Amino acid sequence: MSILNTFSLEGKTALVTGCKRGIGMAMAVGLAEAGANIIGVSASLELSDSKVSKAVEATGKSFSAYQCDFSDRKSLYAFIAAVKKDHPQIDILVNNAGTILRTPAAEHPDEMWDKVIEVNQNAQFILTREIGKEMVARGFGKIIFTASLLTFQGGITVPGYAASKGAVGQLTMAFANEWASKGVNVNAIAPGYIATDNTEALRNDAARSESILSRIPAGRWGEATDFAGPTVFLASEAASYMHGTIMLVDGGWMGR
């Protein structure tokens, strides 16, 4: 097999959470361009004619849309039951759905903390366990978490987000430790400062934006499309010996 062929995802099915826009959409489209059919889910994803479905279908691959409120445990389990019934074999799971709520730690209410932890940590554990157990039984699968710079750093005014993304890093390694020998690769991608909805408040703060840009060696905010390549790589046979890795896609931020 040539090296380029190891990146092919032809015949695979990928489930991408949080795919309606931004990084998740770029991941879904990248996987489709590499040959995978896509199952997409977001809390408010249109069930037909969405922007992401049109982009995926333009590659010649299929797109199956679902809605799920990841902050609601019953909604999560209902989604899992439905998607497993409709798609008995899911080869690739991309845990990208997430939320961020900003309030200084001293005023950070329980409701904010609980929602962020439920979406970013608890739901991702449950979904990975339920989809991943089928991969383990088949002896093949690729799981990719979306981590963060705050997997490594504490951030400012986002204690719940930092805690949840720290947990994502640990979950990546915990699952990898158990499933690497079972033919399932579990890894994560840690985005740096990316021009998405999550960072709009930072980009609109002139002083903070300048402070951030001055530390990024690449000299720019990242774009959602910067994540297509790394996602395809981790989902492919080219990354068959990668387990428990947190891949930084941060313009060099963590190297400073």
mmCIF file of C-alpha atoms in Angstrom:
data_model
loop_
_atom_site.group_PDB
_atom_site.id
_atom_site.type_symbol
_atom_site.label_atom_id
_atom_site.label_comp_id
_atom_site.label_asym_id
_atom_site.label_seq_id
_atom_site.Cartn_x
_atom_site.Cartn_y
_atom_site.Cartn_z
ATOM 1 C CA MET A 1 0.000 0.000 0.000
ATOM 2 C CA SER A 2 1.365 3.417 -0.976
ATOM 3 C CA ILE A 3 1.620 6.103 1.681
ATOM 4 C CA LEU A 4 -1.153 8.163 0.098
ATOM 5 C CA ASN A 5 -3.490 5.164 0.133
ATOM 6 C CA THR A 6 -3.080 4.856 3.911
ATOM 7 C CA PHE A 7 -4.920 8.190 4.243
ATOM 8 C CA SER A 8 -7.981 6.932 2.345
ATOM 9 C CA LEU A 9 -11.201 6.544 4.340
ATOM 10 C CA GLU A 10 -13.138 5.001 1.468
ATOM 11 C CA GLY A 11 -15.914 2.746 2.741
ATOM 12 C CA LYS A 12 -15.747 4.074 6.315
ATOM 13 C CA THR A 13 -18.514 5.762 8.283
ATOM 14 C CA ALA A 14 -17.677 8.661 10.597
ATOM 15 C CA LEU A 15 -19.825 10.156 13.353
ATOM 16 C CA VAL A 16 -18.945 13.810 13.965
ATOM 17 C CA THR A 17 -20.517 15.677 16.884
ATOM 18 C CA GLY A 18 -20.814 19.458 16.915
ATOM 19 C CA CYS A 19 -20.605 19.511 13.121
ATOM 20 C CA LYS A 20 -22.981 22.333 12.260
ATOM 21 C CA ARG A 21 -20.274 24.935 11.780
ATOM 22 C CA GLY A 22 -16.683 25.852 12.558
ATOM 23 C CA ILE A 23 -14.132 23.182 13.399
ATOM 24 C CA GLY A 24 -16.705 20.378 13.446
ATOM 25 C CA MET A 25 -17.937 21.197 9.967
ATOM 26 C CA ALA A 26 -14.381 21.356 8.638
ATOM 27 C CA MET A 27 -13.658 17.967 10.213
ATOM 28 C CA ALA A 28 -16.780 16.424 8.659
ATOM 29 C CA VAL A 29 -16.048 17.778 5.199
ATOM 30 C CA GLY A 30 -12.395 16.730 5.404
ATOM 31 C CA LEU A 31 -13.376 13.176 6.349
ATOM 32 C CA ALA A 32 -15.846 13.080 3.451
ATOM 33 C CA GLU A 33 -13.218 14.323 1.021
ATOM 34 C CA ALA A 34 -11.031 11.435 2.190
ATOM 35 C CA GLY A 35 -13.835 8.969 1.406
ATOM 36 C CA ALA A 36 -15.972 8.572 4.534
ATOM 37 C CA ASN A 37 -19.736 8.782 4.741
ATOM 38 C CA ILE A 38 -20.754 11.191 7.517
ATOM 39 C CA ILE A 39 -23.200 11.019 10.394
ATOM 40 C CA GLY A 40 -23.561 14.517 11.819
ATOM 41 C CA VAL A 41 -25.094 15.624 15.090
ATOM 42 C CA SER A 42 -25.479 18.979 16.820
ATOM 43 C CA ALA A 43 -28.050 20.461 19.167
ATOM 44 C CA SER A 44 -29.567 22.656 16.457
ATOM 45 C CA LEU A 45 -28.465 20.907 13.269
ATOM 46 C CA GLU A 46 -31.045 21.157 10.486
ATOM 47 C CA LEU A 47 -32.275 17.686 9.577
ATOM 48 C CA SER A 48 -32.100 18.520 5.882
ATOM 49 C CA ASP A 49 -30.389 21.046 3.609
ATOM 50 C CA SER A 50 -27.877 22.217 6.215
ATOM 51 C CA LYS A 51 -24.672 23.930 5.165
ATOM 52 C CA VAL A 52 -22.600 20.977 6.328
ATOM 53 C CA SER A 53 -24.831 18.397 4.621
ATOM 54 C CA LYS A 54 -24.524 20.245 1.313
ATOM 55 C CA ALA A 55 -20.743 20.460 1.663
ATOM 56 C CA VAL A 56 -20.437 16.753 2.479
ATOM 57 C CA GLU A 57 -22.794 15.647 -0.284
ATOM 58 C CA ALA A 58 -20.860 17.795 -2.767
ATOM 59 C CA THR A 59 -17.957 15.375 -2.245
ATOM 60 C CA GLY A 60 -20.164 12.484 -3.353
ATOM 61 C CA LYS A 61 -20.569 11.062 0.151
ATOM 62 C CA SER A 62 -23.726 10.658 2.215
ATOM 63 C CA PHE A 63 -24.719 12.771 5.207
ATOM 64 C CA SER A 64 -27.132 11.608 7.915
ATOM 65 C CA ALA A 65 -28.323 14.355 10.276
ATOM 66 C CA TYR A 66 -29.350 14.106 13.924
ATOM 67 C CA GLN A 67 -30.123 16.525 16.722
ATOM 68 C CA CYS A 68 -29.013 16.004 20.308
ATOM 69 C CA ASP A 69 -28.818 18.252 23.350
ATOM 70 C CA PHE A 70 -25.630 16.936 24.932
ATOM 71 C CA SER A 71 -26.453 18.697 28.197
ATOM 72 C CA ASP A 72 -29.497 16.422 28.594
ATOM 73 C CA ARG A 73 -28.655 12.827 29.565
ATOM 74 C CA LYS A 74 -31.974 11.428 28.263
ATOM 75 C CA SER A 75 -31.482 13.154 24.922
ATOM 76 C CA LEU A 76 -27.974 11.703 24.685
ATOM 77 C CA TYR A 77 -29.095 8.128 25.328
ATOM 78 C CA ALA A 78 -31.990 8.509 22.868
ATOM 79 C CA PHE A 79 -29.539 9.696 20.216
ATOM 80 C CA ILE A 80 -27.162 6.805 20.901
ATOM 81 C CA ALA A 81 -29.972 4.274 20.549
ATOM 82 C CA ALA A 82 -31.190 5.838 17.303
ATOM 83 C CA VAL A 83 -27.801 6.196 15.640
ATOM 84 C CA LYS A 84 -26.718 2.655 16.546
ATOM 85 C CA LYS A 85 -29.963 1.285 15.132
ATOM 86 C CA ASP A 86 -29.646 3.287 11.911
ATOM 87 C CA HIS A 87 -25.890 2.749 11.499
ATOM 88 C CA PRO A 88 -24.789 -0.625 12.904
ATOM 89 C CA GLN A 89 -21.125 0.036 12.064
ATOM 90 C CA ILE A 90 -19.487 3.347 12.946
ATOM 91 C CA ASP A 91 -15.773 3.246 12.141
ATOM 92 C CA ILE A 92 -14.747 6.741 13.237
ATOM 93 C CA LEU A 93 -16.028 8.830 16.157
ATOM 94 C CA VAL A 94 -15.108 12.507 16.401
ATOM 95 C CA ASN A 95 -16.064 13.977 19.784
ATOM 96 C CA ASN A 96 -16.131 17.638 18.833
ATOM 97 C CA ALA A 97 -19.343 18.949 20.456
ATOM 98 C CA GLY A 98 -18.612 21.389 23.247
ATOM 99 C CA THR A 99 -19.614 24.601 24.941
ATOM 100 C CA ILE A 100 -17.897 27.433 26.798
ATOM 101 C CA LEU A 101 -19.431 29.807 29.367
ATOM 102 C CA ARG A 102 -17.432 32.787 30.600
ATOM 103 C CA THR A 103 -17.759 34.169 34.129
ATOM 104 C CA PRO A 104 -15.007 34.917 36.686
ATOM 105 C CA ALA A 105 -14.423 32.011 39.058
ATOM 106 C CA ALA A 106 -15.715 33.867 42.126
ATOM 107 C CA GLU A 107 -19.083 34.423 40.412
ATOM 108 C CA HIS A 108 -19.199 31.239 38.338
ATOM 109 C CA PRO A 109 -22.611 29.682 39.173
ATOM 110 C CA ASP A 110 -23.362 25.995 39.600
ATOM 111 C CA GLU A 111 -25.616 26.072 36.543
ATOM 112 C CA MET A 112 -22.761 27.166 34.262
ATOM 113 C CA TRP A 113 -20.363 24.648 35.757
ATOM 114 C CA ASP A 114 -22.861 21.783 35.486
ATOM 115 C CA LYS A 115 -23.769 22.492 31.862
ATOM 116 C CA VAL A 116 -20.176 22.738 30.656
ATOM 117 C CA ILE A 117 -19.113 19.583 32.489
ATOM 118 C CA GLU A 118 -22.139 17.674 31.180
ATOM 119 C CA VAL A 119 -21.554 18.658 27.537
ATOM 120 C CA ASN A 120 -17.767 18.652 27.395
ATOM 121 C CA GLN A 121 -16.944 15.780 29.721
ATOM 122 C CA ASN A 122 -19.818 13.501 30.770
ATOM 123 C CA ALA A 123 -21.520 13.261 27.365
ATOM 124 C CA GLN A 124 -18.206 12.582 25.651
ATOM 125 C CA PHE A 125 -17.375 9.770 28.058
ATOM 126 C CA ILE A 126 -20.784 8.151 27.599
ATOM 127 C CA LEU A 127 -20.774 8.476 23.801
ATOM 128 C CA THR A 128 -17.242 7.096 23.550
ATOM 129 C CA ARG A 129 -18.073 4.181 25.829
ATOM 130 C CA GLU A 130 -21.252 3.270 23.924
ATOM 131 C CA ILE A 131 -19.860 3.666 20.389
ATOM 132 C CA GLY A 132 -16.383 2.486 21.344
ATOM 133 C CA LYS A 133 -17.511 -0.830 22.834
ATOM 134 C CA GLU A 134 -18.756 -1.818 19.374
ATOM 135 C CA MET A 135 -15.382 -0.909 17.877
ATOM 136 C CA VAL A 136 -13.637 -3.033 20.500
ATOM 137 C CA ALA A 137 -15.909 -5.973 19.662
ATOM 138 C CA ARG A 138 -15.059 -5.620 15.940
ATOM 139 C CA GLY A 139 -11.354 -5.055 16.595
ATOM 140 C CA PHE A 140 -11.205 -1.756 14.703
ATOM 141 C CA GLY A 141 -12.041 1.885 15.266
ATOM 142 C CA LYS A 142 -10.750 5.440 15.375
ATOM 143 C CA ILE A 143 -11.792 7.901 18.084
ATOM 144 C CA ILE A 144 -10.768 11.553 18.091
ATOM 145 C CA PHE A 145 -11.516 13.996 20.898
ATOM 146 C CA THR A 146 -11.348 17.770 20.513
ATOM 147 C CA ALA A 147 -9.193 18.937 23.397
ATOM 148 C CA SER A 148 -7.935 22.519 23.866
ATOM 149 C CA LEU A 149 -5.005 24.649 24.934
ATOM 150 C CA LEU A 150 -6.850 24.577 28.254
ATOM 151 C CA THR A 151 -6.136 20.871 28.431
ATOM 152 C CA PHE A 152 -2.695 22.194 29.432
ATOM 153 C CA GLN A 153 -3.428 25.702 30.757
ATOM 154 C CA GLY A 154 -5.971 27.205 33.145
ATOM 155 C CA GLY A 155 -7.423 30.024 31.068
ATOM 156 C CA ILE A 156 -9.223 33.090 32.409
ATOM 157 C CA THR A 157 -12.911 33.259 33.465
ATOM 158 C CA VAL A 158 -13.623 29.742 32.119
ATOM 159 C CA PRO A 159 -13.044 27.375 35.077
ATOM 160 C CA GLY A 160 -15.621 24.821 33.942
ATOM 161 C CA TYR A 161 -14.253 24.762 30.401
ATOM 162 C CA ALA A 162 -10.676 24.366 31.631
ATOM 163 C CA ALA A 163 -11.671 21.540 33.975
ATOM 164 C CA SER A 164 -13.631 19.744 31.252
ATOM 165 C CA LYS A 165 -10.873 20.031 28.666
ATOM 166 C CA GLY A 166 -8.325 18.797 31.188
ATOM 167 C CA ALA A 167 -10.619 15.802 31.629
ATOM 168 C CA VAL A 168 -10.784 15.275 27.860
ATOM 169 C CA GLY A 169 -7.020 14.889 27.797
ATOM 170 C CA GLN A 170 -7.158 12.315 30.576
ATOM 171 C CA LEU A 171 -10.055 10.453 28.935
ATOM 172 C CA THR A 172 -8.055 10.257 25.708
ATOM 173 C CA MET A 173 -5.212 8.524 27.500
ATOM 174 C CA ALA A 174 -7.470 6.383 29.693
ATOM 175 C CA PHE A 175 -9.415 4.967 26.744
ATOM 176 C CA ALA A 176 -6.200 4.507 24.732
ATOM 177 C CA ASN A 177 -4.582 2.540 27.545
ATOM 178 C CA GLU A 178 -7.433 0.025 27.514
ATOM 179 C CA TRP A 179 -8.285 -0.096 23.805
ATOM 180 C CA ALA A 180 -4.960 0.208 21.946
ATOM 181 C CA SER A 181 -4.466 -3.552 22.148
ATOM 182 C CA LYS A 182 -8.023 -4.060 20.859
ATOM 183 C CA GLY A 183 -7.416 -2.341 17.510
ATOM 184 C CA VAL A 184 -8.974 0.979 18.489
ATOM 185 C CA ASN A 185 -6.964 4.195 18.215
ATOM 186 C CA VAL A 186 -7.962 6.957 20.637
ATOM 187 C CA ASN A 187 -6.312 10.355 20.200
ATOM 188 C CA ALA A 188 -7.150 14.044 20.525
ATOM 189 C CA ILE A 189 -6.607 17.298 18.685
ATOM 190 C CA ALA A 190 -5.996 20.421 20.773
ATOM 191 C CA PRO A 191 -6.922 23.594 18.879
ATOM 192 C CA GLY A 192 -5.159 26.836 19.628
ATOM 193 C CA TYR A 193 -6.855 30.190 19.183
ATOM 194 C CA ILE A 194 -9.195 29.669 16.232
ATOM 195 C CA ALA A 195 -11.531 32.159 14.550
ATOM 196 C CA THR A 196 -14.824 30.517 15.582
ATOM 197 C CA ASP A 197 -17.905 31.451 17.605
ATOM 198 C CA ASN A 198 -16.165 30.326 20.814
ATOM 199 C CA THR A 199 -13.471 32.981 20.446
ATOM 200 C CA GLU A 200 -15.611 35.852 19.159
ATOM 201 C CA ALA A 201 -15.502 37.650 22.519
ATOM 202 C CA LEU A 202 -11.703 37.447 22.576
ATOM 203 C CA ARG A 203 -11.324 38.643 18.992
ATOM 204 C CA ASN A 204 -13.642 41.586 19.686
ATOM 205 C CA ASP A 205 -11.506 42.642 22.668
ATOM 206 C CA ALA A 206 -8.749 44.634 20.944
ATOM 207 C CA ALA A 207 -6.268 44.437 23.824
ATOM 208 C CA ARG A 208 -6.786 40.739 24.450
ATOM 209 C CA SER A 209 -6.702 39.901 20.746
ATOM 210 C CA GLU A 210 -3.393 41.730 20.313
ATOM 211 C CA SER A 211 -1.959 39.974 23.364
ATOM 212 C CA ILE A 212 -2.928 36.590 21.958
ATOM 213 C CA LEU A 213 -1.637 37.275 18.452
ATOM 214 C CA SER A 214 1.688 38.506 19.778
ATOM 215 C CA ARG A 215 2.341 35.076 21.310
ATOM 216 C CA ILE A 216 1.360 32.940 18.294
ATOM 217 C CA PRO A 217 4.513 32.250 16.229
ATOM 218 C CA ALA A 218 2.397 31.738 13.101
ATOM 219 C CA GLY A 219 1.158 35.320 13.516
ATOM 220 C CA ARG A 220 -2.524 34.620 12.869
ATOM 221 C CA TRP A 221 -5.666 33.152 14.363
ATOM 222 C CA GLY A 222 -6.280 29.611 13.182
ATOM 223 C CA GLU A 223 -9.034 28.743 10.741
ATOM 224 C CA ALA A 224 -11.501 25.881 10.985
ATOM 225 C CA THR A 225 -10.081 24.390 7.791
ATOM 226 C CA ASP A 226 -6.741 23.896 9.575
ATOM 227 C CA PHE A 227 -8.346 20.855 11.246
ATOM 228 C CA ALA A 228 -9.354 18.854 8.191
ATOM 229 C CA GLY A 229 -5.889 17.398 7.596
ATOM 230 C CA PRO A 230 -5.083 16.419 11.205
ATOM 231 C CA THR A 231 -8.523 14.803 11.563
ATOM 232 C CA VAL A 232 -8.133 12.735 8.398
ATOM 233 C CA PHE A 233 -4.669 11.679 9.541
ATOM 234 C CA LEU A 234 -5.816 10.466 12.959
ATOM 235 C CA ALA A 235 -8.827 8.722 11.391
ATOM 236 C CA SER A 236 -6.665 6.871 8.866
ATOM 237 C CA GLU A 237 -4.310 3.918 8.807
ATOM 238 C CA ALA A 238 -1.449 6.398 8.503
ATOM 239 C CA ALA A 239 -1.868 6.959 12.265
ATOM 240 C CA SER A 240 -2.195 3.263 13.171
ATOM 241 C CA TYR A 241 0.581 3.413 15.822
ATOM 242 C CA MET A 242 -0.701 6.585 17.483
ATOM 243 C CA HIS A 243 -2.505 6.016 20.783
ATOM 244 C CA GLY A 244 -3.294 8.493 23.561
ATOM 245 C CA THR A 245 -1.715 11.425 21.722
ATOM 246 C CA ILE A 246 -2.941 15.006 22.101
ATOM 247 C CA MET A 247 -1.990 16.693 18.832
ATOM 248 C CA LEU A 248 -1.538 20.457 19.100
ATOM 249 C CA VAL A 249 -2.854 22.526 16.189
ATOM 250 C CA ASP A 250 -2.061 25.921 17.668
ATOM 251 C CA GLY A 251 0.178 27.921 15.367
ATOM 252 C CA GLY A 252 3.074 27.229 17.738
ATOM 253 C CA TRP A 253 1.428 28.703 20.886
ATOM 254 C CA MET A 254 2.550 25.948 23.258
ATOM 255 C CA GLY A 255 6.112 26.156 21.995
ATOM 256 C CA ARG A 256 6.568 29.707 23.255
#
